[in-house]
PDB file of C-alpha atoms and ligand atoms in Angstrom:
ATOM      1  CA  MET A 232     121.425 125.692 117.047  1.00  0.00           C
ATOM      2  CA  SER A 233     125.011 125.669 116.720  1.00  0.00           C
ATOM      3  CA  GLN A 234     127.185 124.844 119.694  1.00  0.00           C
ATOM      4  CA  SER A 235     130.292 125.762 117.993  1.00  0.00           C
ATOM      5  CA  ARG A 236     132.315 128.925 118.807  1.00  0.00           C
ATOM      6  CA  VAL A 237     131.592 132.003 116.590  1.00  0.00           C
ATOM      7  CA  THR A 238     134.862 132.839 115.006  1.00  0.00           C
ATOM      8  CA  GLY A 239     134.804 136.821 115.301  1.00  0.00           C
ATOM      9  CA  ALA A 240     133.002 139.390 117.025  1.00  0.00           C
ATOM     10  CA  GLU A 241     129.688 138.759 115.101  1.00  0.00           C
ATOM     11  CA  GLY A 242     127.096 136.199 115.951  1.00  0.00           C
ATOM     12  CA  MET A 243     126.999 136.137 119.658  1.00  0.00           C
ATOM     13  CA  GLU A 244     123.911 138.511 119.112  1.00  0.00           C
ATOM     14  CA  THR A 245     121.685 135.828 117.660  1.00  0.00           C
ATOM     15  CA  THR A 246     122.252 133.206 120.214  1.00  0.00           C
ATOM     16  CA  TYR A 247     121.454 132.835 124.178  1.00  0.00           C
ATOM     17  CA  GLY A 248     124.005 129.927 125.123  1.00  0.00           C
ATOM     18  CA  PHE A 249     123.044 127.169 122.464  1.00  0.00           C
ATOM     19  CA  LYS A 250     119.500 128.506 121.977  1.00  0.00           C
ATOM     20  CA  ALA A 251     118.710 130.845 118.520  1.00  0.00           C
ATOM     21  CA  VAL A 252     117.110 134.296 119.642  1.00  0.00           C
ATOM     22  CA  GLY A 253     115.587 136.999 117.682  1.00  0.00           C
ATOM     23  CA  GLY A 254     118.593 139.484 117.825  1.00  0.00           C
ATOM     24  CA  ALA A 255     120.524 141.738 120.247  1.00  0.00           C
ATOM     25  CA  GLU A 256     117.494 143.041 122.037  1.00  0.00           C
ATOM     26  CA  GLU A 257     116.006 139.659 122.719  1.00  0.00           C
ATOM     27  CA  LYS A 258     119.341 138.313 124.100  1.00  0.00           C
ATOM     28  CA  GLN A 259     120.134 141.523 126.295  1.00  0.00           C
ATOM     29  CA  ALA A 260     116.733 140.841 127.797  1.00  0.00           C
ATOM     30  CA  ARG A 261     117.373 137.148 128.456  1.00  0.00           C
ATOM     31  CA  VAL A 262     120.795 137.771 129.775  1.00  0.00           C
ATOM     32  CA  ASN A 263     119.616 140.677 132.362  1.00  0.00           C
ATOM     33  CA  GLU A 264     117.115 138.211 133.526  1.00  0.00           C
ATOM     34  CA  VAL A 265     119.943 135.639 134.369  1.00  0.00           C
ATOM     35  CA  PHE A 266     121.754 138.363 136.382  1.00  0.00           C
ATOM     36  CA  HIS A 267     118.933 139.799 138.048  1.00  0.00           C
ATOM     37  CA  ARG A 268     117.997 136.195 139.222  1.00  0.00           C
ATOM     38  CA  VAL A 269     121.422 135.279 140.126  1.00  0.00           C
ATOM     39  CA  ALA A 270     122.624 138.206 141.757  1.00  0.00           C
ATOM     40  CA  GLU A 271     122.625 137.881 145.423  1.00  0.00           C
ATOM     41  CA  ARG A 272     124.274 134.356 145.235  1.00  0.00           C
ATOM     42  CA  TYR A 273     126.470 135.756 142.448  1.00  0.00           C
ATOM     43  CA  ASP A 274     129.602 135.672 144.344  1.00  0.00           C
ATOM     44  CA  LEU A 275     129.139 132.371 146.334  1.00  0.00           C
ATOM     45  CA  MET A 276     128.280 130.569 143.033  1.00  0.00           C
ATOM     46  CA  ASN A 277     131.310 132.062 141.513  1.00  0.00           C
ATOM     47  CA  ASP A 278     133.508 130.277 144.109  1.00  0.00           C
ATOM     48  CA  LEU A 279     131.676 127.194 143.840  1.00  0.00           C
ATOM     49  CA  MET A 280     131.754 126.838 140.150  1.00  0.00           C
ATOM     50  CA  SER A 281     135.172 127.557 139.708  1.00  0.00           C
ATOM     51  CA  ALA A 282     136.610 125.995 143.015  1.00  0.00           C
ATOM     52  CA  GLY A 283     137.827 129.474 144.302  1.00  0.00           C
ATOM     53  CA  LEU A 284     140.123 129.559 140.973  1.00  0.00           C
ATOM     54  CA  HIS A 285     138.247 132.903 139.778  1.00  0.00           C
ATOM     55  CA  ARG A 286     140.110 134.968 142.707  1.00  0.00           C
ATOM     56  CA  VAL A 287     143.410 133.529 141.259  1.00  0.00           C
ATOM     57  CA  TRP A 288     142.510 134.688 137.728  1.00  0.00           C
ATOM     58  CA  LYS A 289     141.320 138.260 138.902  1.00  0.00           C
ATOM     59  CA  SER A 290     144.232 138.628 141.039  1.00  0.00           C
ATOM     60  CA  ALA A 291     146.566 137.789 137.995  1.00  0.00           C
ATOM     61  CA  MET A 292     144.552 140.502 135.953  1.00  0.00           C
ATOM     62  CA  VAL A 293     145.251 143.109 138.177  1.00  0.00           C
ATOM     63  CA  ASN A 294     148.708 142.219 138.621  1.00  0.00           C
ATOM     64  CA  TRP A 295     149.276 142.212 134.830  1.00  0.00           C
ATOM     65  CA  LEU A 296     147.455 145.588 134.806  1.00  0.00           C
ATOM     66  CA  ALA A 297     149.919 147.141 137.581  1.00  0.00           C
ATOM     67  CA  PRO A 298     147.521 150.163 138.525  1.00  0.00           C
ATOM     68  CA  SER A 299     149.274 153.491 138.880  1.00  0.00           C
ATOM     69  CA  LYS A 300     149.738 154.402 142.564  1.00  0.00           C
ATOM     70  CA  HIS A 301     149.468 158.299 141.587  1.00  0.00           C
ATOM     71  CA  LYS A 302     146.614 160.307 142.211  1.00  0.00           C
ATOM     72  CA  GLY A 303     144.278 160.877 139.227  1.00  0.00           C
ATOM     73  CA  TRP A 304     144.800 157.306 137.324  1.00  0.00           C
ATOM     74  CA  LYS A 305     141.187 156.541 136.386  1.00  0.00           C
ATOM     75  CA  PHE A 306     139.850 153.479 135.393  1.00  0.00           C
ATOM     76  CA  LEU A 307     136.347 151.819 134.120  1.00  0.00           C
ATOM     77  CA  ASP A 308     135.360 148.340 134.753  1.00  0.00           C
ATOM     78  CA  VAL A 309     132.609 147.151 132.427  1.00  0.00           C
ATOM     79  CA  ALA A 310     130.126 144.492 133.248  1.00  0.00           C
ATOM     80  CA  GLY A 311     131.664 145.322 136.714  1.00  0.00           C
ATOM     81  CA  GLY A 312     128.785 143.301 138.697  1.00  0.00           C
ATOM     82  CA  THR A 313     129.466 143.004 142.213  1.00  0.00           C
ATOM     83  CA  GLY A 314     132.858 144.839 142.220  1.00  0.00           C
ATOM     84  CA  ASP A 315     135.490 142.113 142.326  1.00  0.00           C
ATOM     85  CA  ILE A 316     137.775 143.490 139.755  1.00  0.00           C
ATOM     86  CA  ALA A 317     137.157 147.389 140.818  1.00  0.00           C
ATOM     87  CA  PHE A 318     137.928 146.307 144.402  1.00  0.00           C
ATOM     88  CA  ARG A 319     141.356 144.656 143.481  1.00  0.00           C
ATOM     89  CA  ILE A 320     142.362 147.665 141.351  1.00  0.00           C
ATOM     90  CA  VAL A 321     141.911 150.225 144.184  1.00  0.00           C
ATOM     91  CA  GLU A 322     143.766 147.952 146.734  1.00  0.00           C
ATOM     92  CA  ALA A 323     146.427 147.561 144.155  1.00  0.00           C
ATOM     93  CA  SER A 324     146.924 151.333 143.613  1.00  0.00           C
ATOM     94  CA  ARG A 325     147.154 151.700 147.358  1.00  0.00           C
ATOM     95  CA  GLY A 326     143.653 153.852 147.356  1.00  0.00           C
ATOM     96  CA  GLU A 327     144.865 156.193 144.774  1.00  0.00           C
ATOM     97  CA  ALA A 328     142.643 154.783 141.737  1.00  0.00           C
ATOM     98  CA  GLN A 329     139.264 156.446 140.750  1.00  0.00           C
ATOM     99  CA  GLY A 330     137.012 153.891 139.080  1.00  0.00           C
ATOM    100  CA  VAL A 331     133.751 153.792 137.255  1.00  0.00           C
ATOM    101  CA  VAL A 332     132.015 150.323 137.719  1.00  0.00           C
ATOM    102  CA  LEU A 333     129.481 149.958 134.885  1.00  0.00           C
ATOM    103  CA  ASP A 334     127.233 147.265 134.509  1.00  0.00           C
ATOM    104  CA  ILE A 335     123.809 146.905 132.880  1.00  0.00           C
ATOM    105  CA  ASN A 336     122.265 145.349 135.761  1.00  0.00           C
ATOM    106  CA  GLY A 337     120.898 147.242 138.735  1.00  0.00           C
ATOM    107  CA  SER A 338     120.609 144.161 140.921  1.00  0.00           C
ATOM    108  CA  MET A 339     124.095 143.203 140.566  1.00  0.00           C
ATOM    109  CA  LEU A 340     125.545 146.912 141.212  1.00  0.00           C
ATOM    110  CA  ALA A 341     123.385 147.044 144.193  1.00  0.00           C
ATOM    111  CA  VAL A 342     125.333 144.047 145.770  1.00  0.00           C
ATOM    112  CA  GLY A 343     128.665 145.891 144.562  1.00  0.00           C
ATOM    113  CA  ALA A 344     127.786 149.029 145.957  1.00  0.00           C
ATOM    114  CA  GLU A 345     127.194 147.263 149.260  1.00  0.00           C
ATOM    115  CA  ARG A 346     129.993 145.417 149.195  1.00  0.00           C
ATOM    116  CA  ALA A 347     132.156 148.584 148.412  1.00  0.00           C
ATOM    117  CA  ALA A 348     130.747 150.578 151.403  1.00  0.00           C
ATOM    118  CA  LYS A 349     131.453 147.387 153.797  1.00  0.00           C
ATOM    119  CA  LEU A 350     135.361 147.411 152.387  1.00  0.00           C
ATOM    120  CA  LYS A 351     135.240 151.489 152.697  1.00  0.00           C
ATOM    121  CA  LEU A 352     136.025 151.811 149.104  1.00  0.00           C
ATOM    122  CA  SER A 353     132.955 153.961 148.261  1.00  0.00           C
ATOM    123  CA  ASP A 354     134.958 157.200 147.770  1.00  0.00           C
ATOM    124  CA  ASN A 355     137.019 155.485 145.101  1.00  0.00           C
ATOM    125  CA  LEU A 356     133.922 154.257 143.166  1.00  0.00           C
ATOM    126  CA  THR A 357     131.127 155.374 141.300  1.00  0.00           C
ATOM    127  CA  PHE A 358     128.549 152.540 140.345  1.00  0.00           C
ATOM    128  CA  VAL A 359     126.825 153.327 137.129  1.00  0.00           C
ATOM    129  CA  GLU A 360     123.976 151.464 135.126  1.00  0.00           C
ATOM    130  CA  GLY A 361     125.002 151.286 131.566  1.00  0.00           C
ATOM    131  CA  ASN A 362     125.499 149.380 128.469  1.00  0.00           C
ATOM    132  CA  ALA A 363     129.107 148.072 127.010  1.00  0.00           C
ATOM    133  CA  GLN A 364     127.873 148.646 123.655  1.00  0.00           C
ATOM    134  CA  SER A 365     126.865 152.471 124.150  1.00  0.00           C
ATOM    135  CA  LEU A 366     128.843 153.615 127.353  1.00  0.00           C
ATOM    136  CA  GLY A 367     127.512 157.330 127.323  1.00  0.00           C
ATOM    137  CA  LEU A 368     131.021 158.197 128.827  1.00  0.00           C
ATOM    138  CA  PRO A 369     133.261 160.900 127.250  1.00  0.00           C
ATOM    139  CA  ASP A 370     135.986 160.261 124.981  1.00  0.00           C
ATOM    140  CA  ALA A 371     139.783 159.514 125.870  1.00  0.00           C
ATOM    141  CA  SER A 372     138.690 159.890 129.603  1.00  0.00           C
ATOM    142  CA  PHE A 373     140.217 156.591 131.298  1.00  0.00           C
ATOM    143  CA  ASP A 374     143.509 155.181 131.557  1.00  0.00           C
ATOM    144  CA  ALA A 375     142.439 151.530 131.702  1.00  0.00           C
ATOM    145  CA  TYR A 376     139.413 149.901 130.622  1.00  0.00           C
ATOM    146  CA  THR A 377     138.846 146.458 131.982  1.00  0.00           C
ATOM    147  CA  ILE A 378     136.237 143.606 131.573  1.00  0.00           C
ATOM    148  CA  ALA A 379     135.906 140.124 133.438  1.00  0.00           C
ATOM    149  CA  PHE A 380     133.607 137.401 132.331  1.00  0.00           C
ATOM    150  CA  GLY A 381     131.325 140.130 131.038  1.00  0.00           C
ATOM    151  CA  ILE A 382     132.153 140.463 127.310  1.00  0.00           C
ATOM    152  CA  ARG A 383     130.393 137.135 126.370  1.00  0.00           C
ATOM    153  CA  ASN A 384     127.097 138.248 127.584  1.00  0.00           C
ATOM    154  CA  VAL A 385     127.372 141.581 125.808  1.00  0.00           C
ATOM    155  CA  PRO A 386     125.254 140.927 122.268  1.00  0.00           C
ATOM    156  CA  ARG A 387     127.455 143.042 120.003  1.00  0.00           C
ATOM    157  CA  ILE A 388     130.871 142.472 120.821  1.00  0.00           C
ATOM    158  CA  ASP A 389     132.439 144.780 118.134  1.00  0.00           C
ATOM    159  CA  LEU A 390     130.463 147.670 119.500  1.00  0.00           C
ATOM    160  CA  ALA A 391     131.607 147.221 123.002  1.00  0.00           C
ATOM    161  CA  LEU A 392     135.298 146.805 121.670  1.00  0.00           C
ATOM    162  CA  GLU A 393     134.745 149.770 119.870  1.00  0.00           C
ATOM    163  CA  GLU A 394     133.318 151.824 122.930  1.00  0.00           C
ATOM    164  CA  ALA A 395     136.414 150.455 124.926  1.00  0.00           C
ATOM    165  CA  TYR A 396     138.682 152.085 122.535  1.00  0.00           C
ATOM    166  CA  ARG A 397     136.782 155.317 122.345  1.00  0.00           C
ATOM    167  CA  VAL A 398     136.737 155.901 126.263  1.00  0.00           C
ATOM    168  CA  LEU A 399     140.461 155.183 126.718  1.00  0.00           C
ATOM    169  CA  LYS A 400     143.037 157.834 126.805  1.00  0.00           C
ATOM    170  CA  PRO A 401     145.876 157.500 124.167  1.00  0.00           C
ATOM    171  CA  GLY A 402     148.239 155.357 126.007  1.00  0.00           C
ATOM    172  CA  GLY A 403     145.409 153.542 127.652  1.00  0.00           C
ATOM    173  CA  ARG A 404     145.466 149.918 128.270  1.00  0.00           C
ATOM    174  CA  PHE A 405     142.438 147.466 127.597  1.00  0.00           C
ATOM    175  CA  LEU A 406     142.199 144.050 129.734  1.00  0.00           C
ATOM    176  CA  CYS A 407     139.540 141.475 129.189  1.00  0.00           C
ATOM    177  CA  LEU A 408     139.237 138.446 131.375  1.00  0.00           C
ATOM    178  CA  GLU A 409     136.959 135.618 129.914  1.00  0.00           C
ATOM    179  CA  PHE A 410     136.354 131.928 129.631  1.00  0.00           C
ATOM    180  CA  SER A 411     138.135 130.626 126.614  1.00  0.00           C
ATOM    181  CA  GLU A 412     139.231 127.403 124.867  1.00  0.00           C
ATOM    182  CA  VAL A 413     141.165 124.863 126.763  1.00  0.00           C
ATOM    183  CA  ASP A 414     144.109 123.662 124.929  1.00  0.00           C
ATOM    184  CA  MET A 415     144.772 120.256 126.762  1.00  0.00           C
ATOM    185  CA  PRO A 416     142.688 117.343 125.588  1.00  0.00           C
ATOM    186  CA  ILE A 417     142.475 115.426 129.064  1.00  0.00           C
ATOM    187  CA  LEU A 418     141.714 118.822 130.964  1.00  0.00           C
ATOM    188  CA  ASP A 419     139.295 119.640 128.031  1.00  0.00           C
ATOM    189  CA  LYS A 420     137.205 116.257 129.135  1.00  0.00           C
ATOM    190  CA  VAL A 421     137.135 116.975 132.659  1.00  0.00           C
ATOM    191  CA  TYR A 422     136.270 120.596 131.989  1.00  0.00           C
ATOM    192  CA  GLU A 423     133.589 119.694 129.771  1.00  0.00           C
ATOM    193  CA  ALA A 424     131.858 116.989 132.316  1.00  0.00           C
ATOM    194  CA  TRP A 425     132.128 119.754 135.302  1.00  0.00           C
ATOM    195  CA  SER A 426     130.603 122.499 133.032  1.00  0.00           C
ATOM    196  CA  PHE A 427     127.706 120.711 131.431  1.00  0.00           C
ATOM    197  CA  LYS A 428     126.862 118.325 134.596  1.00  0.00           C
ATOM    198  CA  ALA A 429     128.121 119.611 137.849  1.00  0.00           C
ATOM    199  CA  ILE A 430     127.388 123.708 137.445  1.00  0.00           C
ATOM    200  CA  PRO A 431     123.808 123.256 136.419  1.00  0.00           C
ATOM    201  CA  ALA A 432     123.320 120.684 139.133  1.00  0.00           C
ATOM    202  CA  ILE A 433     124.826 123.389 141.567  1.00  0.00           C
ATOM    203  CA  GLY A 434     122.698 126.255 140.295  1.00  0.00           C
ATOM    204  CA  LYS A 435     119.861 123.774 141.077  1.00  0.00           C
ATOM    205  CA  ALA A 436     120.902 123.132 144.661  1.00  0.00           C
ATOM    206  CA  VAL A 437     122.089 126.198 145.775  1.00  0.00           C
ATOM    207  CA  ALA A 438     120.258 128.871 143.874  1.00  0.00           C
ATOM    208  CA  ASN A 439     117.297 126.599 142.582  1.00  0.00           C
ATOM    209  CA  ASP A 440     118.183 127.726 139.250  1.00  0.00           C
ATOM    210  CA  ARG A 441     119.524 125.336 136.540  1.00  0.00           C
ATOM    211  CA  GLU A 442     118.654 127.136 133.478  1.00  0.00           C
ATOM    212  CA  SER A 443     120.664 130.396 134.443  1.00  0.00           C
ATOM    213  CA  TYR A 444     123.497 128.167 135.015  1.00  0.00           C
ATOM    214  CA  GLU A 445     123.216 126.312 131.791  1.00  0.00           C
ATOM    215  CA  TYR A 446     123.227 129.587 129.700  1.00  0.00           C
ATOM    216  CA  LEU A 447     126.294 130.501 131.568  1.00  0.00           C
ATOM    217  CA  VAL A 448     128.127 127.331 130.603  1.00  0.00           C
ATOM    218  CA  GLU A 449     126.831 127.238 126.995  1.00  0.00           C
ATOM    219  CA  SER A 450     127.810 130.962 126.526  1.00  0.00           C
ATOM    220  CA  ILE A 451     131.241 129.916 127.178  1.00  0.00           C
ATOM    221  CA  ARG A 452     131.272 127.652 124.541  1.00  0.00           C
ATOM    222  CA  ARG A 453     129.883 129.714 122.104  1.00  0.00           C
ATOM    223  CA  PHE A 454     132.571 132.676 122.579  1.00  0.00           C
ATOM    224  CA  PRO A 455     135.679 133.169 120.303  1.00  0.00           C
ATOM    225  CA  ASN A 456     138.482 131.171 121.117  1.00  0.00           C
ATOM    226  CA  GLN A 457     142.062 133.215 121.997  1.00  0.00           C
ATOM    227  CA  ALA A 458     143.094 133.912 118.566  1.00  0.00           C
ATOM    228  CA  ASN A 459     139.746 135.034 117.195  1.00  0.00           C
ATOM    229  CA  PHE A 460     139.170 137.277 120.000  1.00  0.00           C
ATOM    230  CA  GLU A 461     142.601 138.782 119.771  1.00  0.00           C
ATOM    231  CA  ALA A 462     141.778 139.353 116.043  1.00  0.00           C
ATOM    232  CA  ALA A 463     138.613 141.142 117.173  1.00  0.00           C
ATOM    233  CA  ILE A 464     140.330 143.215 119.368  1.00  0.00           C
ATOM    234  CA  ARG A 465     142.769 144.427 116.553  1.00  0.00           C
ATOM    235  CA  LYS A 466     139.840 145.279 114.394  1.00  0.00           C
ATOM    236  CA  ALA A 467     138.713 147.770 117.067  1.00  0.00           C
ATOM    237  CA  GLY A 468     141.902 149.678 116.537  1.00  0.00           C
ATOM    238  CA  PHE A 469     144.168 148.310 119.640  1.00  0.00           C
ATOM    239  CA  GLU A 470     147.735 147.729 119.261  1.00  0.00           C
ATOM    240  CA  ARG A 471     150.159 145.248 120.769  1.00  0.00           C
ATOM    241  CA  VAL A 472     147.055 142.796 121.338  1.00  0.00           C
ATOM    242  CA  THR A 473     148.492 139.647 123.041  1.00  0.00           C
ATOM    243  CA  HIS A 474     146.711 137.068 125.559  1.00  0.00           C
ATOM    244  CA  ARG A 475     147.769 134.660 128.585  1.00  0.00           C
ATOM    245  CA  ASN A 476     145.946 131.727 129.413  1.00  0.00           C
ATOM    246  CA  PHE A 477     145.227 130.627 132.698  1.00  0.00           C
ATOM    247  CA  SER A 478     144.569 127.172 133.991  1.00  0.00           C
ATOM    248  CA  GLY A 479     145.374 125.402 130.402  1.00  0.00           C
ATOM    249  CA  GLY A 480     142.711 128.114 128.524  1.00  0.00           C
ATOM    250  CA  ILE A 481     139.732 127.586 130.966  1.00  0.00           C
ATOM    251  CA  ALA A 482     140.363 131.493 131.081  1.00  0.00           C
ATOM    252  CA  ALA A 483     142.350 133.734 128.949  1.00  0.00           C
ATOM    253  CA  LEU A 484     143.123 137.303 129.570  1.00  0.00           C
ATOM    254  CA  HIS A 485     143.465 139.586 126.695  1.00  0.00           C
ATOM    255  CA  SER A 486     145.448 142.863 126.697  1.00  0.00           C
ATOM    256  CA  GLY A 487     145.566 145.582 124.086  1.00  0.00           C
ATOM    257  CA  TRP A 488     146.915 149.215 124.150  1.00  0.00           C
ATOM    258  CA  LYS A 489     145.274 152.331 122.603  1.00  0.00           C
ATOM    259  CA  LEU A 490     148.521 153.824 121.003  1.00  0.00           C
TER     260      LEU A 490
HETATM  261  C1  SAM B 180     129.299 137.024 135.028  1.00  0.00           C
HETATM  262  S1  SAM B 180     129.066 138.714 135.381  1.00  0.00           S
HETATM  263  C2  SAM B 180     130.750 139.248 135.698  1.00  0.00           C
HETATM  264  C3  SAM B 180     130.803 140.298 136.935  1.00  0.00           C
HETATM  265  C4  SAM B 180     132.207 140.721 137.383  1.00  0.00           C
HETATM  266  N1  SAM B 180     132.713 141.337 136.284  1.00  0.00           N
HETATM  267  C5  SAM B 180     133.013 139.550 137.892  1.00  0.00           C
HETATM  268  O1  SAM B 180     134.065 139.128 137.111  1.00  0.00           O
HETATM  269  O2  SAM B 180     132.575 138.785 138.697  1.00  0.00           O
HETATM  270  C6  SAM B 180     128.813 139.316 134.025  1.00  0.00           C
HETATM  271  C7  SAM B 180     128.110 140.769 134.063  1.00  0.00           C
HETATM  272  O3  SAM B 180     127.935 140.983 132.692  1.00  0.00           O
HETATM  273  C8  SAM B 180     126.846 142.320 132.838  1.00  0.00           C
HETATM  274  N2  SAM B 180     126.095 142.627 131.598  1.00  0.00           N
HETATM  275  C9  SAM B 180     125.906 141.897 130.565  1.00  0.00           C
HETATM  276  N3  SAM B 180     125.519 142.367 129.395  1.00  0.00           N
HETATM  277  C10 SAM B 180     126.025 143.839 129.490  1.00  0.00           C
HETATM  278  C11 SAM B 180     125.997 144.976 128.792  1.00  0.00           C
HETATM  279  N4  SAM B 180     125.602 145.079 127.476  1.00  0.00           N
HETATM  280  N5  SAM B 180     126.726 146.209 129.351  1.00  0.00           N
HETATM  281  C12 SAM B 180     127.069 146.012 130.495  1.00  0.00           C
HETATM  282  N6  SAM B 180     126.999 144.730 131.353  1.00  0.00           N
HETATM  283  C13 SAM B 180     126.582 143.817 130.862  1.00  0.00           C
HETATM  284  C14 SAM B 180     125.900 141.451 133.630  1.00  0.00           C
HETATM  285  O4  SAM B 180     124.575 142.234 134.234  1.00  0.00           O
HETATM  286  C15 SAM B 180     126.600 141.116 134.799  1.00  0.00           C
HETATM  287  O5  SAM B 180     126.846 141.779 135.852  1.00  0.00           O
END
């Protein structure tokens, strides 16, 4: 199986990390097993695997979004998992934003809903089990669509992008945070060693689960690079598509508008 990146929105549905799978359904089933297994330790592992950097990247994403502080502004956070992005958006809106946190995995959502209750954000958020490829939500109903570290797990990225476009209102904003291609050779070597050696070992030590973390690392290496992902976003209909790299391209934030 190829370990190289796919070059467009197609091709992720036949691979689970570096392994070949029969198709989108099998891939999704295996991804779902991963997130059922990791849900309880997901937040702790995120901190350990990224040395806390995911917090900085997520805050930068919400800064770029600059949520409205007016009542009635609505966002959809897809693959929202344990709620990190949604909580930051509500806080940045000074409590005015209303959001839907959608994820295919009930275990991740359960952790998110519990955290929302502790943070007293339950009135702003609705947790919905659903699939990014077929959202089951009305057309033109959200001011912003966000997805963080989620889209590379979705088998059909093209369908997810089309759905993002469909549910956004005209003038709506698409923002996607995802691991991407490192553009500094020395950093790339260090990052490669950290990804393929340290992260599965931490997964084994902390969660007794090497395999899930091997998948997460391998799926990062398969995901289209910054330029190819920009092209896929444009193909779905978005305009003014741009991206910003974080930490030398370890993560990238892509932005587009439905105009
Ligand atoms: C790495 S977690 C990201 C969670 C959260 N957005 C964050 O940044 O911490 C990826 C999430 O994608 C979800 N996911 C995978 N496939 C999905 C799909 N087809 N539709 C919706 N969510 C999906 C998983 O269940 C998981 O919660």
